[in-house]
Amino acid sequence: MAGLEVRDVSVRYGASSGSVRGGGSAGVTTAVDQVSLTVAPGEVVALLGPSGCGKSSLLRAVAGLEPLSEGHVVYDGEDLAGVPVHKRRFGLMFQEGQLFPHRDVGRNVAYGLEIQELSRAEREARVTALLDLVGLAGYERRAVPTLSGGEQQRVALARALAPRPRLLLLDEPLSALDRQLRERLAGEVRVALVETGTTAVFVTHDHTEASAVADRVGVMDSGRLLQVAAPGELRAAPASDRVAEFLGLRG
Amino acid sequence: MDRDSARLSRRAAAPLLWAAAVAVPLGFLAIFFAWPVAALVVRGFMPDGVVDLTGFTEVLLRPRTWQLVGITLTQAVLGTAFSVLLGLPLAYLLYRRSFPGRSLVRGLVTVPFVLPAVVVGVAFRTLFAPGGTLGFLGLEESLAGIVVALVFFNVSVVVRTVGGLWERLDPRTEQAAASLGASPARVFRTVTLPSLAPAVASAASVVFLFCATAFGVVLVLGGVRYGTIETEIWTRTTQFLDLRSASVLSVMQLVVISGALAVSARARSRREAALHLVSAQGSARRLSWRSPQDVTAALVGAAIVVGLMVLPLAGLVARSFREPDGSWGLGNYVALGTTGERNALVVTVWEATATSLRVALTATVISLVVGGLVALVVSRRPRSAGARRAVGTLDGLFMLPLGVSAVTVGFGFLITMDQPVFGVDLRTSGLLVPVAQAVVAVPLVVRTVLPVLRAIDPRLREVAAVLGSGPGRVLRTVDLPIALRSIGLATGFAFAVSLGEFGATSFLARPDGATLPVVIYRLIGRPGAENYGMALAASVVLAVLTATVMMVAEQLRDERAGGEF
């Protein structure tokens, strides 16, 4: 199958990877508990849940930053076990603090391109196009500390999209921003992802943000994936009280 | 299948490289530190291959031994107490208050710490000598005189370590305490001081270490009347060829220092505890002449800077321009091209200067490679608990040379490196002195670079990896550029430390390969006003060299990153 397939993935902390099977022993926390999820090419899926529900751990596991305790992460039919982070051709965006302080805006965006064999002109054209896409045209020579929080996240988005990742992972990318900016940027992120045809997983604890950005929303709680559906469907028929609660349908 | 095997070999390469990164410094430490120290211990306990404690009992029964231990501890306790007491107001003044000329004073306060011990010794000796500016105090060859010089040296350690934390303490906790009705004194006692405690403890233990192992200062200032364990090891070895007593004393010194180091390590781990820190920018308020605490701090600060720092250094420079007959002139500097009155030296002072620079350059390269690798390995946070413990152990191991005195290193080298190491005879290769100096400088390199590497947000490396950078490329494009300034600073530190290194070098340098500090010590030990004048001029040359190196390196200090020294 094309796209991302997460099959029965578990992530546990407090033990060396793979050494504890079945969980439950003292000192071991199960952050992700046998989650399965598929993301079709070009689709944007949001993972929604309270902090500590395991959504970020799942995202890091897909990126290859956390070892799986169980299960498989498969992309375009290839099992990614043993494929190191830098060979996965994914993109990643964090909440904050991810821009390289020693590089200006342009060289931050160019970072992933420098690894690909592109001519200087191609690289520069791509940087210009992406800064344009995120509304920061002409910001190439700006230093990172001079940017506002919203601008920093736009640069991070441009940087993540620049190498044309086959999957973009966004870990609460807007949560450090104030509400107004967050709402506006959620729409812009959606436009950027659709325009570039990027397949993406978007982690958030804000249900309006999830609905604004994603084609489908997965609700997570205590390491488990409770329900995955299109926002409207989810609202119309929440599978449980917990799901309804996260959607803000109940107090 | 092919792709899988290629992938496997690539994955196997990374652990191999890490293994090499661990093996090089560990090998260095084993050969040039553990072996000499072990040889010392063996020589103390088993002089003829069998356990024989008579040497121990003999040394331990000498009243002079206990007198030396007493003097060493008294000197270290007094030196530490006064450094902390005087350092705190100065740290407050220089890091919590702003006033015109603050950065100049900050720079001035740094100078003593990087000055070679021999230079400091000569400066205070000149001050305390009969006929010197403070000759009337009668401090020549006394405990008090040495403590003053030690405080001069170490107050900057306290100021920098404590000040660095103080300026980044969130002022809001203090403001909250004040709004709850606490007086300024009470705020300081109940909020500020407890927050600073880890830095104070860390600084105090480092200063204690430096005071207990002070060598050059004590040797130059103490003369024949005053001695510590450290100088006794040297005297026993070089004057009486009594290697056995020297070994026993070295073992005693190791015991004293290990205790101090253990305290230091605990203080350091607590220092990284959860304090809420803010950016240093803008946390300092203007100095107010209406606030009693500001006025006190300003007065204490002025007294320290003028009395303890400017006076001895200005005195040294002034005296270096005095001819033996009392007139002013450049005679002492002209004499640096000679081997001194009645050929006190084998080489001219300028030749020794060239040797010093050459040796320091080699030592710097060695300590950067070894220290850089240690910092790199220790800055990693491996996933498995076992590997994390191993990394912690490595960190601790490389702090050991900081505690073991340079004299012990020099003495250990003397008794072990008289044979070829892996087919290289270090004595004739000219590497013996640089390697010994590198042993002393490596912990400084680690402590300068490590905090910066540790402070790199792991997400930067993760983002770089996701964007397609392999581990090597992450190192080159993320870690290296961010740590570059601290590596430059560490280079300066290592170079300055090597230039001024006296403890180990005094054991190992041959007369025709004498470095500047060795030559200075030899000159003040020889009779003749001309030789003493040359020693003063040579001290000024050495001080200017080290200060220049440090000033260049200090330009690279990253104010955001902090660091231990």
PDB file of C-alpha atoms in Angstrom, chain B residues 34-199:
ATOM      1  CA  ALA B  34      46.927   6.272  35.545  1.00  0.00           C
ATOM      2  CA  TRP B  35      50.263   4.596  34.942  1.00  0.00           C
ATOM      3  CA  PRO B  36      52.457   7.342  36.476  1.00  0.00           C
ATOM      4  CA  VAL B  37      50.119   7.689  39.437  1.00  0.00           C
ATOM      5  CA  ALA B  38      49.970   3.918  39.926  1.00  0.00           C
ATOM      6  CA  ALA B  39      53.760   3.787  39.715  1.00  0.00           C
ATOM      7  CA  LEU B  40      53.924   6.398  42.462  1.00  0.00           C
ATOM      8  CA  VAL B  41      51.647   4.407  44.720  1.00  0.00           C
ATOM      9  CA  VAL B  42      53.553   1.202  44.035  1.00  0.00           C
ATOM     10  CA  ARG B  43      56.836   2.915  44.803  1.00  0.00           C
ATOM     11  CA  GLY B  44      55.413   4.154  48.082  1.00  0.00           C
ATOM     12  CA  PHE B  45      54.015   0.802  49.227  1.00  0.00           C
ATOM     13  CA  MET B  46      56.338  -1.656  47.519  1.00  0.00           C
ATOM     14  CA  PRO B  47      59.739  -0.068  47.044  1.00  0.00           C
ATOM     15  CA  ASP B  48      61.455  -3.379  46.250  1.00  0.00           C
ATOM     16  CA  GLY B  49      58.607  -5.331  44.711  1.00  0.00           C
ATOM     17  CA  VAL B  50      57.254  -6.566  48.018  1.00  0.00           C
ATOM     18  CA  VAL B  51      54.847  -4.745  50.264  1.00  0.00           C
ATOM     19  CA  ASP B  52      56.958  -2.778  52.665  1.00  0.00           C
ATOM     20  CA  LEU B  53      55.295  -0.158  54.779  1.00  0.00           C
ATOM     21  CA  THR B  54      58.384   0.972  56.655  1.00  0.00           C
ATOM     22  CA  GLY B  55      58.679   3.916  54.277  1.00  0.00           C
ATOM     23  CA  PHE B  56      55.163   4.892  55.179  1.00  0.00           C
ATOM     24  CA  THR B  57      55.581   4.558  58.916  1.00  0.00           C
ATOM     25  CA  GLU B  58      58.889   6.353  58.730  1.00  0.00           C
ATOM     26  CA  VAL B  59      57.377   9.308  56.866  1.00  0.00           C
ATOM     27  CA  LEU B  60      54.220   9.278  58.979  1.00  0.00           C
ATOM     28  CA  LEU B  61      56.214   9.315  62.218  1.00  0.00           C
ATOM     29  CA  ARG B  62      58.177  12.388  61.210  1.00  0.00           C
ATOM     30  CA  PRO B  63      56.748  15.434  63.017  1.00  0.00           C
ATOM     31  CA  ARG B  64      57.631  17.444  59.918  1.00  0.00           C
ATOM     32  CA  THR B  65      55.125  15.430  57.841  1.00  0.00           C
ATOM     33  CA  TRP B  66      52.191  16.353  60.068  1.00  0.00           C
ATOM     34  CA  GLN B  67      53.389  19.900  60.192  1.00  0.00           C
ATOM     35  CA  LEU B  68      53.301  19.924  56.379  1.00  0.00           C
ATOM     36  CA  VAL B  69      49.813  18.396  56.276  1.00  0.00           C
ATOM     37  CA  GLY B  70      48.661  20.983  58.810  1.00  0.00           C
ATOM     38  CA  ILE B  71      50.138  23.861  56.840  1.00  0.00           C
ATOM     39  CA  THR B  72      48.677  22.542  53.578  1.00  0.00           C
ATOM     40  CA  LEU B  73      45.163  22.254  55.009  1.00  0.00           C
ATOM     41  CA  THR B  74      45.346  25.592  56.872  1.00  0.00           C
ATOM     42  CA  GLN B  75      46.567  27.303  53.737  1.00  0.00           C
ATOM     43  CA  ALA B  76      43.780  25.728  51.647  1.00  0.00           C
ATOM     44  CA  VAL B  77      41.005  26.466  54.167  1.00  0.00           C
ATOM     45  CA  LEU B  78      42.073  30.089  54.683  1.00  0.00           C
ATOM     46  CA  GLY B  79      42.625  30.645  50.958  1.00  0.00           C
ATOM     47  CA  THR B  80      39.180  29.241  50.154  1.00  0.00           C
ATOM     48  CA  ALA B  81      37.364  31.101  52.941  1.00  0.00           C
ATOM     49  CA  PHE B  82      38.794  34.485  51.975  1.00  0.00           C
ATOM     50  CA  SER B  83      38.304  33.880  48.255  1.00  0.00           C
ATOM     51  CA  VAL B  84      34.605  33.158  48.811  1.00  0.00           C
ATOM     52  CA  LEU B  85      34.096  35.980  51.326  1.00  0.00           C
ATOM     53  CA  LEU B  86      35.697  38.567  49.048  1.00  0.00           C
ATOM     54  CA  GLY B  87      34.423  36.994  45.840  1.00  0.00           C
ATOM     55  CA  LEU B  88      30.710  37.241  46.672  1.00  0.00           C
ATOM     56  CA  PRO B  89      30.495  41.050  46.938  1.00  0.00           C
ATOM     57  CA  LEU B  90      32.624  41.338  43.836  1.00  0.00           C
ATOM     58  CA  ALA B  91      30.379  38.906  41.935  1.00  0.00           C
ATOM     59  CA  TYR B  92      27.349  40.960  43.013  1.00  0.00           C
ATOM     60  CA  LEU B  93      29.013  44.158  41.885  1.00  0.00           C
ATOM     61  CA  LEU B  94      30.176  42.827  38.519  1.00  0.00           C
ATOM     62  CA  TYR B  95      27.205  40.654  37.558  1.00  0.00           C
ATOM     63  CA  ARG B  96      24.122  42.150  39.271  1.00  0.00           C
ATOM     64  CA  ARG B  97      24.954  45.820  39.017  1.00  0.00           C
ATOM     65  CA  SER B  98      25.989  47.911  36.051  1.00  0.00           C
ATOM     66  CA  PHE B  99      28.262  50.923  36.145  1.00  0.00           C
ATOM     67  CA  PRO B 100      30.579  52.655  33.705  1.00  0.00           C
ATOM     68  CA  GLY B 101      33.754  50.638  33.172  1.00  0.00           C
ATOM     69  CA  ARG B 102      32.230  47.388  34.384  1.00  0.00           C
ATOM     70  CA  SER B 103      33.558  45.274  31.523  1.00  0.00           C
ATOM     71  CA  LEU B 104      37.028  46.696  32.101  1.00  0.00           C
ATOM     72  CA  VAL B 105      36.914  45.669  35.778  1.00  0.00           C
ATOM     73  CA  ARG B 106      35.526  42.260  34.798  1.00  0.00           C
ATOM     74  CA  GLY B 107      38.482  41.784  32.481  1.00  0.00           C
ATOM     75  CA  LEU B 108      40.912  42.926  35.170  1.00  0.00           C
ATOM     76  CA  VAL B 109      39.497  40.439  37.658  1.00  0.00           C
ATOM     77  CA  THR B 110      40.061  37.630  35.147  1.00  0.00           C
ATOM     78  CA  VAL B 111      43.737  38.427  34.755  1.00  0.00           C
ATOM     79  CA  PRO B 112      45.044  36.875  38.000  1.00  0.00           C
ATOM     80  CA  PHE B 113      43.559  33.467  37.316  1.00  0.00           C
ATOM     81  CA  VAL B 114      45.385  33.099  34.026  1.00  0.00           C
ATOM     82  CA  LEU B 115      48.666  34.566  35.277  1.00  0.00           C
ATOM     83  CA  PRO B 116      51.375  31.968  35.736  1.00  0.00           C
ATOM     84  CA  ALA B 117      51.917  31.024  39.380  1.00  0.00           C
ATOM     85  CA  VAL B 118      55.597  31.902  39.162  1.00  0.00           C
ATOM     86  CA  VAL B 119      54.754  35.424  38.013  1.00  0.00           C
ATOM     87  CA  VAL B 120      52.276  35.878  40.869  1.00  0.00           C
ATOM     88  CA  GLY B 121      54.881  34.569  43.282  1.00  0.00           C
ATOM     89  CA  VAL B 122      57.500  36.981  41.997  1.00  0.00           C
ATOM     90  CA  ALA B 123      55.031  39.920  42.102  1.00  0.00           C
ATOM     91  CA  PHE B 124      54.085  39.317  45.738  1.00  0.00           C
ATOM     92  CA  ARG B 125      57.642  38.511  46.727  1.00  0.00           C
ATOM     93  CA  THR B 126      58.669  41.893  45.378  1.00  0.00           C
ATOM     94  CA  LEU B 127      55.803  43.510  47.298  1.00  0.00           C
ATOM     95  CA  PHE B 128      56.571  41.800  50.619  1.00  0.00           C
ATOM     96  CA  ALA B 129      60.372  41.906  50.467  1.00  0.00           C
ATOM     97  CA  PRO B 130      62.126  44.238  52.883  1.00  0.00           C
ATOM     98  CA  GLY B 131      62.195  47.530  51.042  1.00  0.00           C
ATOM     99  CA  GLY B 132      59.139  46.553  48.968  1.00  0.00           C
ATOM    100  CA  THR B 133      55.906  48.561  48.997  1.00  0.00           C
ATOM    101  CA  LEU B 134      54.388  46.359  51.718  1.00  0.00           C
ATOM    102  CA  GLY B 135      57.696  45.294  53.272  1.00  0.00           C
ATOM    103  CA  PHE B 136      56.711  46.835  56.619  1.00  0.00           C
ATOM    104  CA  LEU B 137      53.995  44.157  57.089  1.00  0.00           C
ATOM    105  CA  GLY B 138      56.617  41.473  57.587  1.00  0.00           C
ATOM    106  CA  LEU B 139      54.756  38.993  55.380  1.00  0.00           C
ATOM    107  CA  GLU B 140      57.856  37.652  53.638  1.00  0.00           C
ATOM    108  CA  GLU B 141      57.980  33.845  53.720  1.00  0.00           C
ATOM    109  CA  SER B 142      54.850  33.636  55.912  1.00  0.00           C
ATOM    110  CA  LEU B 143      51.533  31.797  55.814  1.00  0.00           C
ATOM    111  CA  ALA B 144      49.661  35.113  55.685  1.00  0.00           C
ATOM    112  CA  GLY B 145      51.665  36.271  52.678  1.00  0.00           C
ATOM    113  CA  ILE B 146      50.934  33.054  50.813  1.00  0.00           C
ATOM    114  CA  VAL B 147      47.222  33.168  51.634  1.00  0.00           C
ATOM    115  CA  VAL B 148      47.065  36.715  50.253  1.00  0.00           C
ATOM    116  CA  ALA B 149      48.642  35.525  47.006  1.00  0.00           C
ATOM    117  CA  LEU B 150      46.291  32.528  46.833  1.00  0.00           C
ATOM    118  CA  VAL B 151      43.267  34.781  47.295  1.00  0.00           C
ATOM    119  CA  PHE B 152      44.605  37.030  44.544  1.00  0.00           C
ATOM    120  CA  PHE B 153      44.669  33.980  42.304  1.00  0.00           C
ATOM    121  CA  ASN B 154      41.378  32.391  43.205  1.00  0.00           C
ATOM    122  CA  VAL B 155      38.986  35.217  43.895  1.00  0.00           C
ATOM    123  CA  SER B 156      38.371  35.338  40.149  1.00  0.00           C
ATOM    124  CA  VAL B 157      37.250  31.690  40.146  1.00  0.00           C
ATOM    125  CA  VAL B 158      34.585  32.553  42.713  1.00  0.00           C
ATOM    126  CA  VAL B 159      33.569  35.746  40.932  1.00  0.00           C
ATOM    127  CA  ARG B 160      33.162  34.028  37.589  1.00  0.00           C
ATOM    128  CA  THR B 161      31.479  30.837  38.753  1.00  0.00           C
ATOM    129  CA  VAL B 162      29.071  32.538  41.138  1.00  0.00           C
ATOM    130  CA  GLY B 163      28.597  35.654  39.008  1.00  0.00           C
ATOM    131  CA  GLY B 164      27.753  33.580  35.956  1.00  0.00           C
ATOM    132  CA  LEU B 165      24.858  31.983  37.816  1.00  0.00           C
ATOM    133  CA  TRP B 166      23.877  35.121  39.706  1.00  0.00           C
ATOM    134  CA  GLU B 167      23.301  37.215  36.601  1.00  0.00           C
ATOM    135  CA  ARG B 168      20.973  34.577  35.203  1.00  0.00           C
ATOM    136  CA  LEU B 169      18.888  34.017  38.351  1.00  0.00           C
ATOM    137  CA  ASP B 170      15.314  35.014  37.735  1.00  0.00           C
ATOM    138  CA  PRO B 171      14.936  38.270  39.726  1.00  0.00           C
ATOM    139  CA  ARG B 172      11.220  37.575  40.121  1.00  0.00           C
ATOM    140  CA  THR B 173      11.750  35.120  42.988  1.00  0.00           C
ATOM    141  CA  GLU B 174      13.599  37.856  44.887  1.00  0.00           C
ATOM    142  CA  GLN B 175      10.883  40.355  44.025  1.00  0.00           C
ATOM    143  CA  ALA B 176       8.250  37.902  45.248  1.00  0.00           C
ATOM    144  CA  ALA B 177      10.093  37.505  48.556  1.00  0.00           C
ATOM    145  CA  ALA B 178      10.360  41.297  48.938  1.00  0.00           C
ATOM    146  CA  SER B 179       6.663  41.724  48.241  1.00  0.00           C
ATOM    147  CA  LEU B 180       5.985  39.202  51.020  1.00  0.00           C
ATOM    148  CA  GLY B 181       7.704  41.584  53.445  1.00  0.00           C
ATOM    149  CA  ALA B 182      11.305  40.320  53.457  1.00  0.00           C
ATOM    150  CA  SER B 183      14.032  42.905  54.019  1.00  0.00           C
ATOM    151  CA  PRO B 184      16.912  43.026  51.507  1.00  0.00           C
ATOM    152  CA  ALA B 185      19.150  41.139  53.954  1.00  0.00           C
ATOM    153  CA  ARG B 186      16.478  38.522  54.486  1.00  0.00           C
ATOM    154  CA  VAL B 187      15.892  38.152  50.741  1.00  0.00           C
ATOM    155  CA  PHE B 188      19.599  37.560  50.283  1.00  0.00           C
ATOM    156  CA  ARG B 189      19.755  35.019  53.105  1.00  0.00           C
ATOM    157  CA  THR B 190      16.562  33.114  52.311  1.00  0.00           C
ATOM    158  CA  VAL B 191      16.272  33.308  48.525  1.00  0.00           C
ATOM    159  CA  THR B 192      19.450  34.443  46.789  1.00  0.00           C
ATOM    160  CA  LEU B 193      22.054  32.559  48.811  1.00  0.00           C
ATOM    161  CA  PRO B 194      20.273  29.183  48.651  1.00  0.00           C
ATOM    162  CA  SER B 195      19.947  29.568  44.873  1.00  0.00           C
ATOM    163  CA  LEU B 196      23.624  30.419  44.612  1.00  0.00           C
ATOM    164  CA  ALA B 197      24.676  27.658  46.997  1.00  0.00           C
ATOM    165  CA  PRO B 198      25.520  25.089  44.297  1.00  0.00           C
ATOM    166  CA  ALA B 199      27.745  27.587  42.459  1.00  0.00           C
TER     167      ALA B 199
END
